[in-house]
Tab-separated table of C-alpha atoms (C1' of nucleotides) in Angstrom:
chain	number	residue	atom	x	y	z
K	71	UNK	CA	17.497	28.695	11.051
K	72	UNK	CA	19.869	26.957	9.185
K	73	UNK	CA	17.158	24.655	7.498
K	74	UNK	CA	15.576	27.616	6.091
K	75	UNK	CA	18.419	29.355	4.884
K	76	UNK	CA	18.761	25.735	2.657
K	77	UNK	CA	14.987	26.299	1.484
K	78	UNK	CA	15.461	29.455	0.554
K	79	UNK	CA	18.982	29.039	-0.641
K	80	UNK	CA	17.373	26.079	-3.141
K	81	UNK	CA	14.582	28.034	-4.676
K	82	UNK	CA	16.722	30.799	-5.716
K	83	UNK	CA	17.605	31.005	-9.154
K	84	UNK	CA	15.071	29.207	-11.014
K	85	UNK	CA	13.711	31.914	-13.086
K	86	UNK	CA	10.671	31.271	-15.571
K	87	UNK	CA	12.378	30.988	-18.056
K	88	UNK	CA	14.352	28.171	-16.682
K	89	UNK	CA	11.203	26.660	-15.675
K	90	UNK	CA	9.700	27.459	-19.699
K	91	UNK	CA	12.814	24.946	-20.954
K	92	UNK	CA	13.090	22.305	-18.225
K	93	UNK	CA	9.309	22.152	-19.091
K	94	UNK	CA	10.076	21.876	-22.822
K	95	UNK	CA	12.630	19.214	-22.854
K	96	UNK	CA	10.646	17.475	-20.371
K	97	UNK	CA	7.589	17.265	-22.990
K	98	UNK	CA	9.488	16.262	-25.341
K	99	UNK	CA	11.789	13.407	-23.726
K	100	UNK	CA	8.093	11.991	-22.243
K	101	UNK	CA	6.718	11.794	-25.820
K	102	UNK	CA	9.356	9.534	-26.948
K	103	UNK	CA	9.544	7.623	-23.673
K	104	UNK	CA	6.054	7.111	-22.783
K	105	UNK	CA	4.826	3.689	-21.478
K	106	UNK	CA	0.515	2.672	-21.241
K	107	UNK	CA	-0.465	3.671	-17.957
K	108	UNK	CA	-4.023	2.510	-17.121
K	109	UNK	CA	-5.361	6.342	-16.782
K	110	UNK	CA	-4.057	7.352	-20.229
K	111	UNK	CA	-7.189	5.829	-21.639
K	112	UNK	CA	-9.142	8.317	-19.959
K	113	UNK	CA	-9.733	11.539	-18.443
K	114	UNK	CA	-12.040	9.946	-15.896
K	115	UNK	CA	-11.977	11.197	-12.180
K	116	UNK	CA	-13.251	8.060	-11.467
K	117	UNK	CA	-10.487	5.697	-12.655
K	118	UNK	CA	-7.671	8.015	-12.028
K	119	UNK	CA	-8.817	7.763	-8.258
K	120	UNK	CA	-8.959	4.062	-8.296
K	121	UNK	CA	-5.354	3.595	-9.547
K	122	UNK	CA	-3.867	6.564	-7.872
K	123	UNK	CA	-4.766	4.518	-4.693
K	124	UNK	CA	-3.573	1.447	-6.041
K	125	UNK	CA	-0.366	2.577	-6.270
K	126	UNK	CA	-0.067	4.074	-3.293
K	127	UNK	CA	3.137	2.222	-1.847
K	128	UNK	CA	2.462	-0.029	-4.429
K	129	UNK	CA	4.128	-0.971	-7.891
K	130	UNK	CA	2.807	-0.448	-11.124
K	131	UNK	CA	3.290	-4.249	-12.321
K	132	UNK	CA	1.046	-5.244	-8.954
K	133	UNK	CA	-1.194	-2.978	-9.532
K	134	UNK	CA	-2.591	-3.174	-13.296
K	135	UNK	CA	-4.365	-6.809	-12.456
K	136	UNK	CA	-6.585	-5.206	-9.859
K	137	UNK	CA	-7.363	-2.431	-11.282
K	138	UNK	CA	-8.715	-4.406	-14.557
K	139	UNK	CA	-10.617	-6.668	-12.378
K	140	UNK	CA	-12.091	-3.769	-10.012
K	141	UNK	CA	-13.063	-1.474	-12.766
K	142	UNK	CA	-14.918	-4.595	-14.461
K	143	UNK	CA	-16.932	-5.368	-10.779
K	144	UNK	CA	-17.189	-1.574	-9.615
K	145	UNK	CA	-17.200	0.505	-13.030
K	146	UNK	CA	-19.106	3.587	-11.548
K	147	UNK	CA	-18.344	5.307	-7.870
K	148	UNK	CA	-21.924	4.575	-8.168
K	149	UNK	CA	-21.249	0.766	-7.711
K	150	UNK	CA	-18.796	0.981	-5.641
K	151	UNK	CA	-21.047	3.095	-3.020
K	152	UNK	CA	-23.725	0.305	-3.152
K	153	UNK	CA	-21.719	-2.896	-2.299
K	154	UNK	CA	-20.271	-4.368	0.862
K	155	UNK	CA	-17.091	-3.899	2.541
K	156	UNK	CA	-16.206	-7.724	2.354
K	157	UNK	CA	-16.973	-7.447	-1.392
K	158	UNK	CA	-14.480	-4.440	-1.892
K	159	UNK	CA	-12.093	-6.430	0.318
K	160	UNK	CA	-12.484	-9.425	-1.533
K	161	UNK	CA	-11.122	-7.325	-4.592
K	162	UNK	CA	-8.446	-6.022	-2.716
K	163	UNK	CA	-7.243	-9.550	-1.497
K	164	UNK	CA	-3.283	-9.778	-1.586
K	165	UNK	CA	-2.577	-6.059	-2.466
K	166	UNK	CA	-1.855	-4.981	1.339
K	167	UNK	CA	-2.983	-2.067	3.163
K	168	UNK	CA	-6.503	-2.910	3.148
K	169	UNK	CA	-7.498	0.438	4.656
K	170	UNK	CA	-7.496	1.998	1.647
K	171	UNK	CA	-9.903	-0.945	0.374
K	172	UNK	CA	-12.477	0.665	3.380
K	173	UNK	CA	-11.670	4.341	2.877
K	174	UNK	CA	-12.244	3.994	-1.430
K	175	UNK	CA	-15.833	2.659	-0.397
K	176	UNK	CA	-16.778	5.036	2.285
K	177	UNK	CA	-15.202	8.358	0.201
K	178	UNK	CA	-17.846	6.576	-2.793
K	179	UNK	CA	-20.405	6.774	-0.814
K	180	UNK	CA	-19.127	10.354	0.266
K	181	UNK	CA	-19.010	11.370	-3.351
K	182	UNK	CA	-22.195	9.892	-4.274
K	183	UNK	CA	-24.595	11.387	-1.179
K	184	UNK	CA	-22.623	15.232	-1.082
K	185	UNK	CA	-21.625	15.464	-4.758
K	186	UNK	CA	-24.467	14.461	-6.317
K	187	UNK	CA	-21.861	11.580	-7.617
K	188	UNK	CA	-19.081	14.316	-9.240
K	189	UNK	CA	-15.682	14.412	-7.994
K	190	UNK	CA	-15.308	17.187	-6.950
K	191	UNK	CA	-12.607	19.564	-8.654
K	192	UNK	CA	-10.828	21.318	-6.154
K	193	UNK	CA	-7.841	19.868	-4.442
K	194	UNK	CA	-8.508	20.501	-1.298
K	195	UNK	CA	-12.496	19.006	-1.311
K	196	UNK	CA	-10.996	15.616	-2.445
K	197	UNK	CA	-8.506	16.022	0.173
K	198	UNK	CA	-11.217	16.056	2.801
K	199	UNK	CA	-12.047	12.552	1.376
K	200	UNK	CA	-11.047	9.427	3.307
K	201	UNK	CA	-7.903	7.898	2.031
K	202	UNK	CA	-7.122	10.984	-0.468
K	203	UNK	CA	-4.355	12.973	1.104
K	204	UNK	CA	-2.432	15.943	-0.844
K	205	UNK	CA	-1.086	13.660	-3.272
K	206	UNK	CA	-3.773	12.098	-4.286
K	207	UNK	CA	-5.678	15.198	-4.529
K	208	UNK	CA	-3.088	16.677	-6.901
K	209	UNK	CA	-2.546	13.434	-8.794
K	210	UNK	CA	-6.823	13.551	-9.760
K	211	UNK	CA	-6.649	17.125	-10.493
K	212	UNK	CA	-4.329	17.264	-12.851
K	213	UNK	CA	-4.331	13.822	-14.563
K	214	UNK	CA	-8.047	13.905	-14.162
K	215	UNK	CA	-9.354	17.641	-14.676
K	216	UNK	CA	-5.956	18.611	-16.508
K	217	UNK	CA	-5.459	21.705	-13.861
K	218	UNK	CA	-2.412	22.712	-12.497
K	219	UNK	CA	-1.963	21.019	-8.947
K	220	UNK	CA	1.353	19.910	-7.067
K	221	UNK	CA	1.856	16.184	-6.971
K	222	UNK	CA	4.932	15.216	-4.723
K	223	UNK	CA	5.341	11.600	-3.942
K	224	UNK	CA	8.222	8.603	-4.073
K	225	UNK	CA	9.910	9.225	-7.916
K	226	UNK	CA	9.045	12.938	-8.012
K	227	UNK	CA	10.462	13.668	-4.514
K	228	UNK	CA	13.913	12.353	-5.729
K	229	UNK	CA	13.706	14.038	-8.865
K	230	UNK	CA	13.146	17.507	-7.380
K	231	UNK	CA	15.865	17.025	-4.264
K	232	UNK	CA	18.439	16.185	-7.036
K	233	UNK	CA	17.051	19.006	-9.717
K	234	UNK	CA	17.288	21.183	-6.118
K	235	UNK	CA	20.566	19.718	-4.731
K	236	UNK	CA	19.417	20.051	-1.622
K	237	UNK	CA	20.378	18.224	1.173
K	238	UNK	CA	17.631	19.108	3.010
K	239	UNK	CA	15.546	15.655	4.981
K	240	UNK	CA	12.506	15.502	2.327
K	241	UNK	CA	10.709	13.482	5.041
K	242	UNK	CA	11.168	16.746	7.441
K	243	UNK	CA	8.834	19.400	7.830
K	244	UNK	CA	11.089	21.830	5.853
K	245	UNK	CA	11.867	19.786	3.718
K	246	UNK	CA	8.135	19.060	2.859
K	247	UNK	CA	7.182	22.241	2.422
K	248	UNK	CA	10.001	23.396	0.342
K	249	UNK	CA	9.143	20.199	-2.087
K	250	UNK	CA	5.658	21.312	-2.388
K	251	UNK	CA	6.774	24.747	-2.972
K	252	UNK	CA	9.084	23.638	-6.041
K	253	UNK	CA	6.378	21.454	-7.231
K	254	UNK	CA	4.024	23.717	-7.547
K	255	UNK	CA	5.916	25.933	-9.833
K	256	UNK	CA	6.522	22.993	-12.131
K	257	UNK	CA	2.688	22.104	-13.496
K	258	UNK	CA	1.865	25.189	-16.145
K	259	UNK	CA	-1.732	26.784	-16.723
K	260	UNK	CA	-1.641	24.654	-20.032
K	261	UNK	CA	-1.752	20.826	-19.819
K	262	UNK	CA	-0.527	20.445	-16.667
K	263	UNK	CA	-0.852	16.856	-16.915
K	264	UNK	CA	1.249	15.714	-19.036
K	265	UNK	CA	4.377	17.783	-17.335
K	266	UNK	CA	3.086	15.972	-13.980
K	267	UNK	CA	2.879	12.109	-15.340
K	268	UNK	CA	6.516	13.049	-16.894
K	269	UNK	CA	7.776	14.444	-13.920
K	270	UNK	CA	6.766	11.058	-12.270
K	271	UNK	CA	7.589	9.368	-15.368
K	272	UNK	CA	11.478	10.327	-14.979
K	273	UNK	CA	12.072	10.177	-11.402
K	274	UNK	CA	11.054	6.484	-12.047
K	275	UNK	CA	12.820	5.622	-15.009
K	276	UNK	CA	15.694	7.654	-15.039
K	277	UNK	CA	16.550	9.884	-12.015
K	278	UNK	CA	16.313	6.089	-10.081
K	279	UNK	CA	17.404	5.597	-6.608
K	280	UNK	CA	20.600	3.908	-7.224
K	281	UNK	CA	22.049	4.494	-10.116
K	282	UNK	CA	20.231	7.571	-11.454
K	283	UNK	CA	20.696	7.766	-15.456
K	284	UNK	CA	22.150	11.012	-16.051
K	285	UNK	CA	23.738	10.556	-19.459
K	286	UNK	CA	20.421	9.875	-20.878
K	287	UNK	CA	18.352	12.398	-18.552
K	288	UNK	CA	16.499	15.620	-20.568
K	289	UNK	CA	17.596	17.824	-17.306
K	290	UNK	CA	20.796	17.252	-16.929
K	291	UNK	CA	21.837	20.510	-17.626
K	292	UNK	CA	19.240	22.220	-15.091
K	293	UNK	CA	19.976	19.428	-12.354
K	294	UNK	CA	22.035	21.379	-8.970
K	295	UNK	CA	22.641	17.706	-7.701
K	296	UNK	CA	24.386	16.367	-11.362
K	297	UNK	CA	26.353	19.644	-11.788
K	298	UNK	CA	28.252	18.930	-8.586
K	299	UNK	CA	28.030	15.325	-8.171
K	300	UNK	CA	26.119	14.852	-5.299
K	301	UNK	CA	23.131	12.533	-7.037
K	302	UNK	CA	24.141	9.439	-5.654
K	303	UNK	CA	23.707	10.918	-1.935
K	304	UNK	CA	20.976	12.830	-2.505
K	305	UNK	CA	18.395	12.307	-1.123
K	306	UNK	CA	19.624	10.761	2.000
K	307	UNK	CA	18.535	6.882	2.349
K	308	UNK	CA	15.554	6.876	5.529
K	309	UNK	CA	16.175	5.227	8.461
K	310	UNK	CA	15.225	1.728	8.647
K	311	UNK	CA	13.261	0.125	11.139
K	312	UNK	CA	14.485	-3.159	12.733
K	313	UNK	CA	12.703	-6.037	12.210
K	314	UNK	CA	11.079	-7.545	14.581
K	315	UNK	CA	10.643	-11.034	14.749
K	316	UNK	CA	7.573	-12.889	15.666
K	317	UNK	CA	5.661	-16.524	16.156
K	318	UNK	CA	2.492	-16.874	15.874
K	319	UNK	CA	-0.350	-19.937	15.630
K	320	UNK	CA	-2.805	-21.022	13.190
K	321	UNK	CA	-5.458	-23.354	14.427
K	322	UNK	CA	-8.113	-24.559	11.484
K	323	UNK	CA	-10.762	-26.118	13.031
K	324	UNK	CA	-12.731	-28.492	11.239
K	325	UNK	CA	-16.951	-29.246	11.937
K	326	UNK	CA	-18.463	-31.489	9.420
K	327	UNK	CA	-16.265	-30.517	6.504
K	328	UNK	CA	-16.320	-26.609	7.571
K	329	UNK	CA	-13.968	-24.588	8.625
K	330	UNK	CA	-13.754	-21.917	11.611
K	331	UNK	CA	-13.201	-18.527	10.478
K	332	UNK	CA	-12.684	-15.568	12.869
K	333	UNK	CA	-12.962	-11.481	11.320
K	334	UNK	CA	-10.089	-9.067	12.110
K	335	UNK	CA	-11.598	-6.416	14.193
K	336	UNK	CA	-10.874	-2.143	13.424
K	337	UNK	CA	-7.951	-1.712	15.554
K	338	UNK	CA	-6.380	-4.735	14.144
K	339	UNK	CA	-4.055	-5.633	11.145
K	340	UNK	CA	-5.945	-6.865	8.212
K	341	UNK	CA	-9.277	-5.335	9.727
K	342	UNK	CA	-12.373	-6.627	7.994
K	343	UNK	CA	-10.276	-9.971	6.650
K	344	UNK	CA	-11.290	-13.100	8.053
K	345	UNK	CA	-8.516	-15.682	9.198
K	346	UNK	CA	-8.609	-18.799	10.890
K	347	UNK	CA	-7.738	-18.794	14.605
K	348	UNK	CA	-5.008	-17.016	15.175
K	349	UNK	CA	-2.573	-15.567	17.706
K	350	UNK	CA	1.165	-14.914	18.782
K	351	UNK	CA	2.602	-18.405	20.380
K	352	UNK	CA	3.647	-16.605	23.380
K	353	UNK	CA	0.172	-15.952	24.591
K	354	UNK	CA	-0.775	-19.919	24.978
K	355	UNK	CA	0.684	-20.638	28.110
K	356	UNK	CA	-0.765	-24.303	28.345
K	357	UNK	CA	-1.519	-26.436	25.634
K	358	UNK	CA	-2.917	-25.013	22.323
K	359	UNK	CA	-6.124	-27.079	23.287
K	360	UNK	CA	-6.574	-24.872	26.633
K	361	UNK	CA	-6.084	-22.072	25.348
K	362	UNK	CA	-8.558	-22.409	22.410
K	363	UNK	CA	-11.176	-23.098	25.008
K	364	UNK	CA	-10.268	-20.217	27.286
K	365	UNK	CA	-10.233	-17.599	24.729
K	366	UNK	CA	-12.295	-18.719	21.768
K	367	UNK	CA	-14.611	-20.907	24.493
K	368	UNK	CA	-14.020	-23.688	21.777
K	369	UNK	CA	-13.522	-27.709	22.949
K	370	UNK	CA	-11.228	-29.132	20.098
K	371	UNK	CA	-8.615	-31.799	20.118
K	372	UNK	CA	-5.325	-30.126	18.145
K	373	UNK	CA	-2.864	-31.734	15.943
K	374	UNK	CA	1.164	-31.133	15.663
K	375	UNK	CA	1.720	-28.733	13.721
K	376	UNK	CA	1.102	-29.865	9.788
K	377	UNK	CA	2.907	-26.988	7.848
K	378	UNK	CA	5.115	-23.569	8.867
K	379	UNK	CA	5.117	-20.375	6.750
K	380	UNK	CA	7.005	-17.607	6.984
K	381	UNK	CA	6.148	-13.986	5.980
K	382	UNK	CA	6.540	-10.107	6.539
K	383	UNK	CA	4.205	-8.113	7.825
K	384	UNK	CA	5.061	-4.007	8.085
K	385	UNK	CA	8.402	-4.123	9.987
K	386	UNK	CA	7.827	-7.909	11.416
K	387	UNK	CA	8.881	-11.144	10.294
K	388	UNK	CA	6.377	-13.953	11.463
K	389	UNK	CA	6.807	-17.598	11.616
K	390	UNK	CA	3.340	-19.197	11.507
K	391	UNK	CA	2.637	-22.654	12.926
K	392	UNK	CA	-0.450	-24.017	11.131
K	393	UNK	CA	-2.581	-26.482	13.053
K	394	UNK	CA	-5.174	-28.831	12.259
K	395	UNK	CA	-7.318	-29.316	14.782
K	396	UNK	CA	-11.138	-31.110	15.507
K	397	UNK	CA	-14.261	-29.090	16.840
K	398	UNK	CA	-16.114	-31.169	19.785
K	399	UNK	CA	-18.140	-28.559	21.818
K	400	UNK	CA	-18.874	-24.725	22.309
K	401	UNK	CA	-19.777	-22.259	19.503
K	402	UNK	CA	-16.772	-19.856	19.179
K	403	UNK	CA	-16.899	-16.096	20.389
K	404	UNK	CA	-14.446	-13.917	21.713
K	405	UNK	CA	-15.467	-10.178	22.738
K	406	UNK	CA	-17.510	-8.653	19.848
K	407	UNK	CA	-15.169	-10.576	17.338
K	408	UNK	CA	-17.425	-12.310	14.233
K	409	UNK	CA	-16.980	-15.998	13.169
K	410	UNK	CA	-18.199	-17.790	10.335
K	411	UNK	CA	-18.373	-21.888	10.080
K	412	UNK	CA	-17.489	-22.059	6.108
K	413	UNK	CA	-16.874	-25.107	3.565
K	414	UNK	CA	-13.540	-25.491	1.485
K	415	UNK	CA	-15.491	-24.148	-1.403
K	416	UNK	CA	-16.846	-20.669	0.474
K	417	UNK	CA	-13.228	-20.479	1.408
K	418	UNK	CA	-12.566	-18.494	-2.116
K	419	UNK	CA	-15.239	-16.219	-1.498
K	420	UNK	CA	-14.017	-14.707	1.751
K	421	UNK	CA	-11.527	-12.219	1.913
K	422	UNK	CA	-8.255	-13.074	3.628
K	423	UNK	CA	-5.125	-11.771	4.054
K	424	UNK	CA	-2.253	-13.194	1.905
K	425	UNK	CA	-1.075	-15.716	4.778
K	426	UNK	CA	-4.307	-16.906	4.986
K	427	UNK	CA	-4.748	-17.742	1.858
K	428	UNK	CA	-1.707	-19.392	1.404
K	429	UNK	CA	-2.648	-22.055	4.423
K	430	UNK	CA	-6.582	-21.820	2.608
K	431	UNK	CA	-5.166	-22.946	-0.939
K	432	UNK	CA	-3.184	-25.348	1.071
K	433	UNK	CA	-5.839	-27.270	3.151
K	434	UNK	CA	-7.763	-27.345	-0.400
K	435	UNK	CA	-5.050	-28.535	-2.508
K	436	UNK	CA	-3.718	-31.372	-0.073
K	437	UNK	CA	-7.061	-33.433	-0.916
K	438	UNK	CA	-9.055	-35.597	0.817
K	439	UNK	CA	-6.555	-38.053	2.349
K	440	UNK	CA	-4.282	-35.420	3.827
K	441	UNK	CA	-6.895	-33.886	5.029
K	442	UNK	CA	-8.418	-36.685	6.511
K	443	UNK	CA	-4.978	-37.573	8.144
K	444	UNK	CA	-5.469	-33.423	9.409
K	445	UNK	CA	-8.829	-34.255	10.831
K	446	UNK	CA	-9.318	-37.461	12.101
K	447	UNK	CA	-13.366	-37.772	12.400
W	294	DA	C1'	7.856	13.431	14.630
W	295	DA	C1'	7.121	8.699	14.732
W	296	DA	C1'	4.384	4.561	14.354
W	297	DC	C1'	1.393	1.945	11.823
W	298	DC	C1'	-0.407	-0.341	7.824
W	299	DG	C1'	1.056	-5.526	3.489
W	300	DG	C1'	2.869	-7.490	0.070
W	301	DG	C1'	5.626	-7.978	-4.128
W	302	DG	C1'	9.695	-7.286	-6.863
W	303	DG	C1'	14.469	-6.117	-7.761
W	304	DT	C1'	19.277	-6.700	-6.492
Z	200	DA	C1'	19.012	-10.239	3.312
Z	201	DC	C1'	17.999	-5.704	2.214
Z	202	DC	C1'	15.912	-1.956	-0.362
Z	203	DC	C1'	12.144	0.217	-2.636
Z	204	DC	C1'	7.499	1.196	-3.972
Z	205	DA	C1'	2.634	6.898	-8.269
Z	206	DG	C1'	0.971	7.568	0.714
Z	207	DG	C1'	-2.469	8.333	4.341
Z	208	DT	C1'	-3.941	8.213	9.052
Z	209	DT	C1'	-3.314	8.060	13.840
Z	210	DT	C1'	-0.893	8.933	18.109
DNA sequence: AAACCGGGGGT
DNA sequence: ACCCCAGGTTT
């Protein structure tokens, strides 16, 4: 196979004692460079496991408010075994991929009842945790345990294709396994974790997608992509997905100065979030007041719509028309699907997805004219 | 292998 | 408007 001959072909010739100096001048360009990283404060398995999944498709400026305010509401795996899902959620409101939210708590609770409440040390244990996938597993290891472990992941993945000059797909099966392969070379028996957080360090500051710095970067000289001038097109850019675009309805029922809230079910986006009414517009075939009685089994006059947002979700763009609408008959229920009747105030203490908080923040904000002009009662 | 999961920030 | 992000799970 050709794509072997590549893997094979971009292993060769880095002898130990390459490795010894790119490992060298790495150490030294991170101790000039370094910037406060949240898990620099501590060795703790605990912490490192909260931010590593943080950051998972995630940026480091995002991140660092969360993880302050999560650490100060869940500072033990300990707490964070012993409280509710919607309370974890509630933390994780606006970050995205709220699965990880639901997997931290359950793999807590995993850690706690098995491990007597120690991480365990070995990569592959914390890899059979929910959420913690060989990345992850590395990343704890050797930033938590300081033990050599691979860590391959968005900065590093560049930084060893270029230092490889391979044009091999990273994102194929080849060229997976001949990352992990290099990266596993990299990490010595001797603080392994520092080499690791600069290895991350300068795929994201210097060895950068587009214009990688490689005046000012410590490897130049062991870099296969740099020494024939193939960094800008390595790797090659992924395939987008085209965008998809949707509309979709908001109804917010009012009842005696609450609102209707509906939960996002397990198969759904933004599972465990609560959100008003909501579907695509292409499913009401009558009026909006028909169909809220058909499917939610909910009687309620319905207003124009009062304000549209627009946002991305994953690879769709959605136009939301918000309605205001006035409960008259018929408690709400729809399959096994929760609802809640809350007041303006509760509305803060409920987790919802960053759409619905926007149209939340909005009904409170407009006051008590507007909203009286909303919901006529 | 490809689809799915969210939202922010940079350009 | 498009690209990218300290990925993992499911199909």
């Amino acid at each position: 196979m050709a794509a072997q001959r590549a893997e094979e072909d971009a292993l060769a010739g880095w002898s130990a004692r390459e490795l010894a100096t790119l490992r060298r001048r790495l150490r030294a360009w991170y101790r000039e460079a370094a910037r406060p990283l949240p898990w620099r404060e501590s060795h703790d398995a605990y912490r490192v496991w909260i931010s590593e999944i943080m950051l998972q498709q995630t940026t480091v400026a995002a991140v660092i408010p969360y993880y302050e305010r999560f650490l100060t509401r869940f500072p033990t795996v300990a707490a964070l075994a012993a409280a509710s899902e919607s309370d974890v959620l509630q933390l994780w409101e606006g970050l995205g991929y709220y699965s990880r939210a639901r997997n931290l708590r359950r793999a807590a609770q995993v850690v706690v009842e098995q491990h007597a409440g120690e991480f365990p040390q070995a990569v592959e244990e914390l890899q059979a945790l929910p959420g913690i996938g060989r990345y992850t597993a590395g990343a704890i290891v050797s930033f938590a345990f300081n033990r050599p472990a691979p860590i391959v992941e968005a900065n590093t993945l560049r930084l060893y294709c270029r230092l490889l000059g391979t044009r091999v797909d990273p994102r194929s099966a080849v060229g997976q396994r001949l990352l992990w392969e290099f990266a596993g070379r990299l990490p010595p028996a001797s603080e392994p974790s520092e080499i690791n957080q600069a290895l991350m360090e300068l795929g994201a500051t210097v060895c950068t997608p587009r214009e990688p710095g490689c005046q000012r970067c410590p490897l130049l000289s062991h870099c296969r992509a740099a020494a024939t001038g193939l960094q800008h097109e390595i790797p090659p850019p992924a395939r987008r997905p085209e965008l998809t675009r949707v509309v979709e309805r908001a109804v917010v029922v009012r009842r005696r100065g609450q609102v209707l809230l509906m939960q996002h079910g397990v198969d759904e986006r933004w599972a465990g979030l609560w959100n008003f009414l909501r579907f695509p517009a292409e499913e009401v075939t009558g009026s909006l007041s028909e169909h809220l009685q058909q499917r939610f089994g909910v009687r309620a006059t319905v207003g124009d719509p009062f304000h549209t947002l627009t946002h991305g979700v994953t690879r769709y763009h959605i136009t939301l028309h918000c309605h205001a609408a006035q409960w008259q008959s018929g408690e709400p229920h729809e399959g096994t699907r929760p609802f809640q009747w809350v007041s303006l105030d509760q509305l803060a203490g409920v987790p919802l997805p960053q759409s619905g908080r926007k149209l939340a923040r909005l009904l409170v904000a407009e006051g008590t004219t507007t909203q009286r002009r909303l919901f006529a009662e």
